[in-house]
Amino acid sequence: MARFRTWVSIAVAGALGLTLAGCSSTGGKRAEDARKAQTAQGKAAVNTPNWTFAMITHSGDGDTFWDIVQSGAKQAAVKDNINFTYSHSDEAQQQAQLVDAAVDKKVDGIVVTLAKPDAMKAAVARAEKAGIPVITVNSGSAESKKFGALTHIGQDETIAGEAVGEELNKRGKKKALCILHEQGNVGHEQRCAGAKSTFHGTMTNLYVEGTNMPDVQSSIEAKLQSDKSVDAVVTLGAPFAATAVKAKQDADSDAEIDTFDLNEKVAQGLQDDSLGFAVDQQPYLQGYEAVDLLWLYRYNANVLGGGKPVLTGPQIVTKDQAAKLQEYAKRGTR
């Protein structure tokens, strides 16, 4: 009987060992998968308070540019142990109200765009009065310091426009359209004015309703049909580049389509020659640095820029660079 109990004990122990080994193998794989997922998403690299930062932009619905900005901001927020919130409106008064709402919630930092600075001035001043640090991003570099922001992150829109004019000159263009899809946006006006200042040919502004893509296409198409001498069209946002390409095709025009901003479709368009060049202002970097600099200010009173904007662009991207950048565009970071 004793020998029987011993044999049973050995058998049970062996079976249990095999079971545990199997569980260990499965558990190890799951743990490894979880570790990889966590690494992909990022994890807090600091042990500081879980501050809340709010980003409020002038984006309209469906603008993929701001998806890239958010991607960078969220990645920095994870690293910096930040609770990140995002809201937007392409109506200036509503955007200002969203800033006021963030102030009322006593957030620990605000990132805001100043596409229509006059409408935003009072809201930014209210945040400053409440002791909430503000960083402006993307638009409003000229007003940022005057409004009391810590710094501005983005590209100088006039300089970016000048780079476009110079690139058009290199390509031998003589007559261009600059497509403005949001009336009243100071950054857009600066881009077209900058391009016009360095372009040796003739450049005309064409205002379209950016929230209505069929209207954008028909407006560009009509202009290209009525003036076959137009040899370049410059759009001010990546989503409008593909629409301009369709308008060119329907108008049977030979104009080159160029654009500000980069995304996966633009990268592909550069490679298949449906687009000539793009101006990348690195939106992922804008979002990432805005959150990171707010964290640095809260943690260590650090400020970058020395009173000047922190520039993330412009970078002219052509077919030669597009293939290299497309893998980043596919994952939503360029």
mmCIF file of C-alpha atoms in Angstrom:
data_model
loop_
_atom_site.group_PDB
_atom_site.id
_atom_site.type_symbol
_atom_site.label_atom_id
_atom_site.label_comp_id
_atom_site.label_asym_id
_atom_site.label_seq_id
_atom_site.Cartn_x
_atom_site.Cartn_y
_atom_site.Cartn_z
ATOM 1 C CA MET A 1 0.000 0.000 0.000
ATOM 2 C CA ALA A 2 2.831 2.334 0.860
ATOM 3 C CA ARG A 3 4.469 1.596 -2.503
ATOM 4 C CA PHE A 4 1.134 2.319 -4.274
ATOM 5 C CA ARG A 5 0.787 5.700 -2.520
ATOM 6 C CA THR A 6 4.364 6.543 -3.448
ATOM 7 C CA TRP A 7 3.721 5.656 -7.104
ATOM 8 C CA VAL A 8 0.547 7.766 -7.175
ATOM 9 C CA SER A 9 2.382 10.678 -5.608
ATOM 10 C CA ILE A 10 5.111 10.471 -8.209
ATOM 11 C CA ALA A 11 2.579 10.256 -11.054
ATOM 12 C CA VAL A 12 0.573 13.228 -9.767
ATOM 13 C CA ALA A 13 3.714 15.244 -9.232
ATOM 14 C CA GLY A 14 4.856 14.446 -12.756
ATOM 15 C CA ALA A 15 1.511 15.369 -14.270
ATOM 16 C CA LEU A 16 1.418 18.567 -12.245
ATOM 17 C CA GLY A 17 4.900 19.408 -13.389
ATOM 18 C CA LEU A 18 3.881 18.961 -17.030
ATOM 19 C CA THR A 19 0.793 21.113 -16.476
ATOM 20 C CA LEU A 20 2.807 23.859 -14.833
ATOM 21 C CA ALA A 21 5.386 23.680 -17.577
ATOM 22 C CA GLY A 22 2.636 24.098 -20.149
ATOM 23 C CA CYS A 23 1.145 27.015 -18.227
ATOM 24 C CA SER A 24 4.571 28.584 -17.851
ATOM 25 C CA SER A 25 5.135 28.358 -21.584
ATOM 26 C CA THR A 26 1.735 29.876 -22.389
ATOM 27 C CA GLY A 27 2.039 32.457 -19.639
ATOM 28 C CA GLY A 28 5.503 33.358 -20.795
ATOM 29 C CA LYS A 29 4.248 33.935 -24.329
ATOM 30 C CA ARG A 30 1.362 36.031 -23.063
ATOM 31 C CA ALA A 31 3.695 38.045 -20.869
ATOM 32 C CA GLU A 32 6.014 38.586 -23.809
ATOM 33 C CA ASP A 33 3.102 39.636 -26.026
ATOM 34 C CA ALA A 34 1.928 42.045 -23.333
ATOM 35 C CA ARG A 35 5.437 43.419 -22.976
ATOM 36 C CA LYS A 36 5.672 44.000 -26.727
ATOM 37 C CA ALA A 37 2.285 45.702 -26.776
ATOM 38 C CA GLN A 38 3.285 47.941 -23.893
ATOM 39 C CA THR A 39 6.526 48.801 -25.631
ATOM 40 C CA ALA A 40 4.661 49.651 -28.821
ATOM 41 C CA GLN A 41 2.256 51.910 -26.958
ATOM 42 C CA GLY A 42 4.964 53.394 -24.783
ATOM 43 C CA LYS A 43 5.038 53.591 -21.011
ATOM 44 C CA ALA A 44 5.671 56.279 -18.449
ATOM 45 C CA ALA A 45 9.370 56.973 -18.123
ATOM 46 C CA VAL A 46 8.950 59.329 -15.170
ATOM 47 C CA ASN A 47 7.576 59.197 -11.668
ATOM 48 C CA THR A 48 5.999 62.634 -11.583
ATOM 49 C CA PRO A 49 2.398 63.636 -10.795
ATOM 50 C CA ASN A 50 -0.270 62.597 -13.288
ATOM 51 C CA TRP A 51 -0.830 66.108 -14.639
ATOM 52 C CA THR A 52 -3.584 66.875 -17.158
ATOM 53 C CA PHE A 53 -2.746 68.720 -20.377
ATOM 54 C CA ALA A 54 -5.412 69.870 -22.838
ATOM 55 C CA MET A 55 -4.818 70.463 -26.543
ATOM 56 C CA ILE A 56 -7.359 72.649 -28.343
ATOM 57 C CA THR A 57 -6.950 73.193 -32.095
ATOM 58 C CA HIS A 58 -8.709 74.909 -34.978
ATOM 59 C CA SER A 59 -9.084 71.628 -36.875
ATOM 60 C CA GLY A 60 -12.239 70.793 -38.744
ATOM 61 C CA ASP A 61 -13.705 67.287 -38.740
ATOM 62 C CA GLY A 62 -11.799 64.652 -40.682
ATOM 63 C CA ASP A 63 -8.530 66.555 -41.102
ATOM 64 C CA THR A 64 -5.887 63.807 -41.046
ATOM 65 C CA PHE A 65 -3.121 66.321 -40.345
ATOM 66 C CA TRP A 66 -4.351 66.620 -36.776
ATOM 67 C CA ASP A 67 -4.419 62.858 -36.344
ATOM 68 C CA ILE A 68 -0.645 62.982 -36.792
ATOM 69 C CA VAL A 69 -0.288 65.862 -34.311
ATOM 70 C CA GLN A 70 -2.341 63.915 -31.776
ATOM 71 C CA SER A 71 -0.255 60.797 -32.347
ATOM 72 C CA GLY A 72 2.875 62.638 -31.286
ATOM 73 C CA ALA A 73 1.154 64.325 -28.344
ATOM 74 C CA LYS A 74 -0.279 61.056 -27.046
ATOM 75 C CA GLN A 75 3.076 59.291 -27.275
ATOM 76 C CA ALA A 76 4.749 62.050 -25.258
ATOM 77 C CA ALA A 77 1.857 61.997 -22.774
ATOM 78 C CA VAL A 78 2.349 58.286 -22.117
ATOM 79 C CA LYS A 79 6.078 58.770 -21.603
ATOM 80 C CA ASP A 80 5.571 61.763 -19.307
ATOM 81 C CA ASN A 81 2.745 60.267 -17.216
ATOM 82 C CA ILE A 82 0.302 62.872 -18.557
ATOM 83 C CA ASN A 83 -3.477 62.668 -18.821
ATOM 84 C CA PHE A 84 -3.985 64.097 -22.320
ATOM 85 C CA THR A 85 -7.257 65.499 -23.685
ATOM 86 C CA TYR A 86 -7.980 66.798 -27.170
ATOM 87 C CA SER A 87 -10.760 68.985 -28.529
ATOM 88 C CA HIS A 88 -11.163 71.096 -31.640
ATOM 89 C CA SER A 89 -13.362 73.436 -33.648
ATOM 90 C CA ASP A 90 -12.813 75.300 -36.890
ATOM 91 C CA GLU A 91 -15.117 78.000 -35.543
ATOM 92 C CA ALA A 92 -12.892 80.503 -33.728
ATOM 93 C CA GLN A 93 -15.406 81.464 -31.038
ATOM 94 C CA GLN A 94 -16.107 77.834 -30.230
ATOM 95 C CA GLN A 95 -12.392 77.077 -30.059
ATOM 96 C CA ALA A 96 -12.031 79.933 -27.565
ATOM 97 C CA GLN A 97 -14.882 78.461 -25.512
ATOM 98 C CA LEU A 98 -13.071 75.113 -25.438
ATOM 99 C CA VAL A 99 -10.017 76.871 -24.013
ATOM 100 C CA ASP A 100 -12.240 78.534 -21.394
ATOM 101 C CA ALA A 101 -13.655 75.111 -20.505
ATOM 102 C CA ALA A 102 -10.151 73.729 -19.999
ATOM 103 C CA VAL A 103 -9.319 76.657 -17.729
ATOM 104 C CA ASP A 104 -12.499 76.016 -15.709
ATOM 105 C CA LYS A 105 -11.408 72.396 -15.271
ATOM 106 C CA LYS A 106 -8.101 73.654 -13.853
ATOM 107 C CA VAL A 107 -5.933 71.632 -16.213
ATOM 108 C CA ASP A 108 -2.185 71.755 -15.618
ATOM 109 C CA GLY A 109 -1.205 72.927 -19.095
ATOM 110 C CA ILE A 110 -2.754 73.976 -22.398
ATOM 111 C CA VAL A 111 -1.596 73.529 -25.988
ATOM 112 C CA VAL A 112 -3.491 75.747 -28.417
ATOM 113 C CA THR A 113 -3.411 76.890 -32.041
ATOM 114 C CA LEU A 114 -3.840 80.526 -33.027
ATOM 115 C CA ALA A 115 -5.104 80.288 -36.591
ATOM 116 C CA LYS A 116 -7.469 83.171 -35.819
ATOM 117 C CA PRO A 117 -5.553 84.960 -33.065
ATOM 118 C CA ASP A 118 -7.928 87.858 -32.393
ATOM 119 C CA ALA A 119 -10.663 85.449 -31.332
ATOM 120 C CA MET A 120 -8.264 83.513 -29.073
ATOM 121 C CA LYS A 121 -6.524 86.370 -27.267
ATOM 122 C CA ALA A 122 -8.924 86.675 -24.319
ATOM 123 C CA ALA A 123 -9.090 82.923 -23.724
ATOM 124 C CA VAL A 124 -5.292 82.591 -23.667
ATOM 125 C CA ALA A 125 -5.068 85.581 -21.304
ATOM 126 C CA ARG A 126 -7.578 83.900 -18.992
ATOM 127 C CA ALA A 127 -5.439 80.759 -18.884
ATOM 128 C CA GLU A 128 -2.348 82.823 -18.101
ATOM 129 C CA LYS A 129 -4.199 84.670 -15.312
ATOM 130 C CA ALA A 130 -5.218 81.307 -13.844
ATOM 131 C CA GLY A 131 -1.551 80.277 -13.712
ATOM 132 C CA ILE A 132 -1.901 77.637 -16.429
ATOM 133 C CA PRO A 133 1.135 77.459 -18.737
ATOM 134 C CA VAL A 134 0.295 77.720 -22.420
ATOM 135 C CA ILE A 135 2.239 76.584 -25.479
ATOM 136 C CA THR A 136 1.048 77.542 -28.939
ATOM 137 C CA VAL A 137 1.509 75.104 -31.783
ATOM 138 C CA ASN A 138 1.253 75.085 -35.579
ATOM 139 C CA SER A 139 -0.221 78.545 -36.146
ATOM 140 C CA GLY A 140 0.155 81.925 -34.495
ATOM 141 C CA SER A 141 3.925 82.224 -34.150
ATOM 142 C CA ALA A 142 3.767 86.022 -34.474
ATOM 143 C CA GLU A 143 1.183 86.361 -31.688
ATOM 144 C CA SER A 144 2.381 83.608 -29.353
ATOM 145 C CA LYS A 145 4.809 85.655 -27.274
ATOM 146 C CA LYS A 146 2.535 88.712 -27.171
ATOM 147 C CA PHE A 147 -0.278 86.555 -25.820
ATOM 148 C CA GLY A 148 1.928 85.259 -22.989
ATOM 149 C CA ALA A 149 2.623 81.720 -24.223
ATOM 150 C CA LEU A 150 5.800 80.000 -23.070
ATOM 151 C CA THR A 151 6.861 79.282 -26.639
ATOM 152 C CA HIS A 152 5.572 78.407 -30.087
ATOM 153 C CA ILE A 153 6.239 75.123 -31.884
ATOM 154 C CA GLY A 154 5.790 74.838 -35.627
ATOM 155 C CA GLN A 155 7.100 76.186 -38.877
ATOM 156 C CA ASP A 156 7.387 79.843 -39.796
ATOM 157 C CA GLU A 157 4.642 80.044 -42.392
ATOM 158 C CA THR A 158 6.223 82.912 -44.309
ATOM 159 C CA ILE A 159 9.544 81.067 -44.533
ATOM 160 C CA ALA A 160 7.704 77.911 -45.608
ATOM 161 C CA GLY A 161 5.913 79.851 -48.327
ATOM 162 C CA GLU A 162 9.178 81.353 -49.512
ATOM 163 C CA ALA A 163 10.608 77.848 -49.843
ATOM 164 C CA VAL A 164 7.657 76.911 -52.068
ATOM 165 C CA GLY A 165 8.246 79.898 -54.356
ATOM 166 C CA GLU A 166 11.909 78.992 -54.676
ATOM 167 C CA GLU A 167 11.064 75.356 -55.469
ATOM 168 C CA LEU A 168 8.598 76.435 -58.157
ATOM 169 C CA ASN A 169 11.353 78.576 -59.688
ATOM 170 C CA LYS A 170 13.689 75.569 -59.801
ATOM 171 C CA ARG A 171 10.993 73.652 -61.679
ATOM 172 C CA GLY A 172 10.585 76.410 -64.232
ATOM 173 C CA LYS A 173 6.966 77.217 -63.345
ATOM 174 C CA LYS A 174 5.461 80.471 -64.577
ATOM 175 C CA LYS A 175 1.867 80.675 -63.349
ATOM 176 C CA ALA A 176 0.548 79.203 -60.111
ATOM 177 C CA LEU A 177 -2.600 78.968 -58.020
ATOM 178 C CA CYS A 178 -2.415 78.997 -54.223
ATOM 179 C CA ILE A 179 -5.504 77.254 -52.804
ATOM 180 C CA LEU A 180 -6.687 78.659 -49.462
ATOM 181 C CA HIS A 181 -9.218 76.323 -47.850
ATOM 182 C CA GLU A 182 -9.944 78.282 -44.651
ATOM 183 C CA GLN A 183 -10.678 81.976 -44.933
ATOM 184 C CA GLY A 184 -9.349 84.057 -42.052
ATOM 185 C CA ASN A 185 -6.528 81.626 -41.220
ATOM 186 C CA VAL A 186 -3.482 83.889 -40.852
ATOM 187 C CA GLY A 187 -1.073 80.997 -41.387
ATOM 188 C CA HIS A 188 -2.605 80.201 -44.759
ATOM 189 C CA GLU A 189 -2.361 83.825 -45.869
ATOM 190 C CA GLN A 190 1.288 83.889 -44.786
ATOM 191 C CA ARG A 191 2.073 80.739 -46.774
ATOM 192 C CA CYS A 192 0.665 82.120 -50.016
ATOM 193 C CA ALA A 193 2.200 85.563 -49.457
ATOM 194 C CA GLY A 194 5.592 83.992 -48.775
ATOM 195 C CA ALA A 195 5.386 81.883 -51.929
ATOM 196 C CA LYS A 196 4.356 84.893 -53.991
ATOM 197 C CA SER A 197 7.284 86.942 -52.663
ATOM 198 C CA THR A 198 9.938 84.536 -53.982
ATOM 199 C CA PHE A 199 8.161 83.140 -57.043
ATOM 200 C CA HIS A 200 9.421 84.702 -60.268
ATOM 201 C CA GLY A 201 6.160 83.972 -62.043
ATOM 202 C CA THR A 202 2.568 84.973 -61.318
ATOM 203 C CA MET A 203 0.708 83.521 -58.343
ATOM 204 C CA THR A 204 -3.023 83.952 -57.713
ATOM 205 C CA ASN A 205 -4.920 83.066 -54.534
ATOM 206 C CA LEU A 206 -8.007 80.885 -54.955
ATOM 207 C CA TYR A 207 -10.327 80.700 -51.937
ATOM 208 C CA VAL A 208 -12.398 77.535 -51.541
ATOM 209 C CA GLU A 209 -14.710 76.068 -48.895
ATOM 210 C CA GLY A 210 -12.442 73.488 -47.275
ATOM 211 C CA THR A 211 -15.275 71.647 -45.538
ATOM 212 C CA ASN A 212 -16.873 70.850 -48.897
ATOM 213 C CA MET A 213 -14.517 68.738 -51.011
ATOM 214 C CA PRO A 214 -16.802 68.614 -54.090
ATOM 215 C CA ASP A 215 -16.813 72.417 -54.034
ATOM 216 C CA VAL A 216 -13.015 72.472 -53.698
ATOM 217 C CA GLN A 217 -12.652 70.183 -56.714
ATOM 218 C CA SER A 218 -15.111 72.084 -58.892
ATOM 219 C CA SER A 219 -13.515 75.439 -58.026
ATOM 220 C CA ILE A 220 -10.010 74.279 -58.947
ATOM 221 C CA GLU A 221 -11.298 72.493 -62.051
ATOM 222 C CA ALA A 222 -13.107 75.603 -63.273
ATOM 223 C CA LYS A 223 -9.990 77.723 -62.834
ATOM 224 C CA LEU A 224 -7.798 75.235 -64.685
ATOM 225 C CA GLN A 225 -10.309 74.921 -67.526
ATOM 226 C CA SER A 226 -10.543 78.681 -67.961
ATOM 227 C CA ASP A 227 -6.781 79.262 -67.896
ATOM 228 C CA LYS A 228 -4.629 76.605 -69.528
ATOM 229 C CA SER A 229 -1.486 78.638 -68.813
ATOM 230 C CA VAL A 230 -1.603 77.692 -65.115
ATOM 231 C CA ASP A 231 1.281 75.254 -64.691
ATOM 232 C CA ALA A 232 1.281 74.783 -60.905
ATOM 233 C CA VAL A 233 -1.328 74.374 -58.159
ATOM 234 C CA VAL A 234 -0.277 74.622 -54.514
ATOM 235 C CA THR A 235 -2.657 73.263 -51.880
ATOM 236 C CA LEU A 236 -2.194 74.134 -48.215
ATOM 237 C CA GLY A 237 -3.049 70.753 -46.694
ATOM 238 C CA ALA A 238 -2.458 67.117 -47.577
ATOM 239 C CA PRO A 239 -6.160 66.130 -47.850
ATOM 240 C CA PHE A 240 -6.629 68.739 -50.602
ATOM 241 C CA ALA A 241 -3.783 67.474 -52.773
ATOM 242 C CA ALA A 242 -5.681 64.415 -54.015
ATOM 243 C CA THR A 243 -8.725 66.589 -54.741
ATOM 244 C CA ALA A 244 -6.564 68.954 -56.781
ATOM 245 C CA VAL A 245 -5.205 65.984 -58.742
ATOM 246 C CA LYS A 246 -8.774 64.945 -59.646
ATOM 247 C CA ALA A 247 -9.605 68.515 -60.650
ATOM 248 C CA LYS A 248 -6.523 68.628 -62.882
ATOM 249 C CA GLN A 249 -7.493 65.368 -64.576
ATOM 250 C CA ASP A 250 -11.084 66.446 -65.202
ATOM 251 C CA ALA A 251 -9.893 69.811 -66.546
ATOM 252 C CA ASP A 252 -7.389 68.077 -68.841
ATOM 253 C CA SER A 253 -4.681 70.340 -67.428
ATOM 254 C CA ASP A 254 -0.918 69.866 -67.437
ATOM 255 C CA ALA A 255 -0.448 71.796 -64.174
ATOM 256 C CA GLU A 256 1.787 70.262 -61.513
ATOM 257 C CA ILE A 257 0.077 69.687 -58.160
ATOM 258 C CA ASP A 258 2.183 70.517 -55.101
ATOM 259 C CA THR A 259 1.136 70.675 -51.466
ATOM 260 C CA PHE A 260 1.922 71.661 -47.938
ATOM 261 C CA ASP A 261 1.998 68.777 -45.458
ATOM 262 C CA LEU A 262 2.665 65.092 -45.822
ATOM 263 C CA ASN A 263 0.657 61.931 -45.247
ATOM 264 C CA GLU A 264 0.579 58.418 -46.709
ATOM 265 C CA LYS A 265 -1.421 59.431 -49.791
ATOM 266 C CA VAL A 266 0.875 62.356 -50.473
ATOM 267 C CA ALA A 267 3.950 60.141 -50.117
ATOM 268 C CA GLN A 268 2.419 57.744 -52.635
ATOM 269 C CA GLY A 269 1.512 60.621 -54.948
ATOM 270 C CA LEU A 270 5.099 61.839 -54.925
ATOM 271 C CA GLN A 271 6.279 58.374 -55.904
ATOM 272 C CA ASP A 272 3.802 57.922 -58.756
ATOM 273 C CA ASP A 273 4.429 61.486 -60.024
ATOM 274 C CA SER A 274 0.854 62.677 -59.555
ATOM 275 C CA LEU A 275 2.375 65.229 -57.157
ATOM 276 C CA GLY A 276 5.507 67.290 -57.643
ATOM 277 C CA PHE A 277 6.655 68.103 -54.109
ATOM 278 C CA ALA A 278 5.361 68.497 -50.559
ATOM 279 C CA VAL A 279 6.307 70.794 -47.685
ATOM 280 C CA ASP A 280 6.566 68.823 -44.464
ATOM 281 C CA GLN A 281 6.266 70.675 -41.153
ATOM 282 C CA GLN A 282 6.530 67.466 -39.112
ATOM 283 C CA PRO A 283 3.178 67.543 -37.255
ATOM 284 C CA TYR A 284 4.081 64.511 -35.127
ATOM 285 C CA LEU A 285 6.983 66.502 -33.756
ATOM 286 C CA GLN A 286 4.737 69.482 -33.054
ATOM 287 C CA GLY A 287 2.408 67.402 -30.888
ATOM 288 C CA TYR A 288 5.193 65.501 -29.178
ATOM 289 C CA GLU A 289 7.287 68.554 -28.340
ATOM 290 C CA ALA A 290 4.306 70.584 -27.134
ATOM 291 C CA VAL A 291 3.419 68.004 -24.480
ATOM 292 C CA ASP A 292 7.044 67.290 -23.624
ATOM 293 C CA LEU A 293 7.894 70.973 -23.179
ATOM 294 C CA LEU A 294 4.849 71.542 -20.956
ATOM 295 C CA TRP A 295 6.018 68.617 -18.828
ATOM 296 C CA LEU A 296 9.551 70.051 -18.655
ATOM 297 C CA TYR A 297 8.149 73.405 -17.590
ATOM 298 C CA ARG A 298 5.963 71.878 -14.870
ATOM 299 C CA TYR A 299 8.776 69.632 -13.660
ATOM 300 C CA ASN A 300 11.846 71.831 -14.008
ATOM 301 C CA ALA A 301 10.742 75.305 -15.241
ATOM 302 C CA ASN A 302 12.489 74.680 -18.568
ATOM 303 C CA VAL A 303 11.618 76.755 -21.636
ATOM 304 C CA LEU A 304 12.989 76.301 -25.158
ATOM 305 C CA GLY A 305 13.347 78.846 -27.947
ATOM 306 C CA GLY A 306 14.847 81.820 -26.120
ATOM 307 C CA GLY A 307 11.750 83.848 -26.939
ATOM 308 C CA LYS A 308 11.719 82.656 -30.552
ATOM 309 C CA PRO A 309 9.565 79.920 -32.135
ATOM 310 C CA VAL A 310 10.872 76.339 -32.062
ATOM 311 C CA LEU A 311 10.811 75.458 -35.764
ATOM 312 C CA THR A 312 9.789 72.003 -37.009
ATOM 313 C CA GLY A 313 9.913 72.893 -40.702
ATOM 314 C CA PRO A 314 9.802 73.496 -43.580
ATOM 315 C CA GLN A 315 11.285 70.464 -45.306
ATOM 316 C CA ILE A 316 10.782 70.100 -49.058
ATOM 317 C CA VAL A 317 9.979 66.460 -49.858
ATOM 318 C CA THR A 318 10.307 65.180 -53.408
ATOM 319 C CA LYS A 319 10.042 61.784 -55.074
ATOM 320 C CA ASP A 320 13.572 60.893 -53.969
ATOM 321 C CA GLN A 321 12.724 61.238 -50.265
ATOM 322 C CA ALA A 322 9.119 59.993 -50.417
ATOM 323 C CA ALA A 323 9.911 56.273 -50.480
ATOM 324 C CA LYS A 324 12.003 56.573 -47.335
ATOM 325 C CA LEU A 325 9.304 58.504 -45.490
ATOM 326 C CA GLN A 326 6.339 56.409 -46.616
ATOM 327 C CA GLU A 327 6.868 53.728 -43.962
ATOM 328 C CA TYR A 328 6.534 56.433 -41.325
ATOM 329 C CA ALA A 329 3.522 57.917 -43.088
ATOM 330 C CA LYS A 330 1.843 54.484 -43.083
ATOM 331 C CA ARG A 331 2.123 54.254 -39.306
ATOM 332 C CA GLY A 332 0.733 57.771 -38.921
ATOM 333 C CA THR A 333 3.803 59.650 -37.692
ATOM 334 C CA ARG A 334 4.654 61.619 -40.873
#
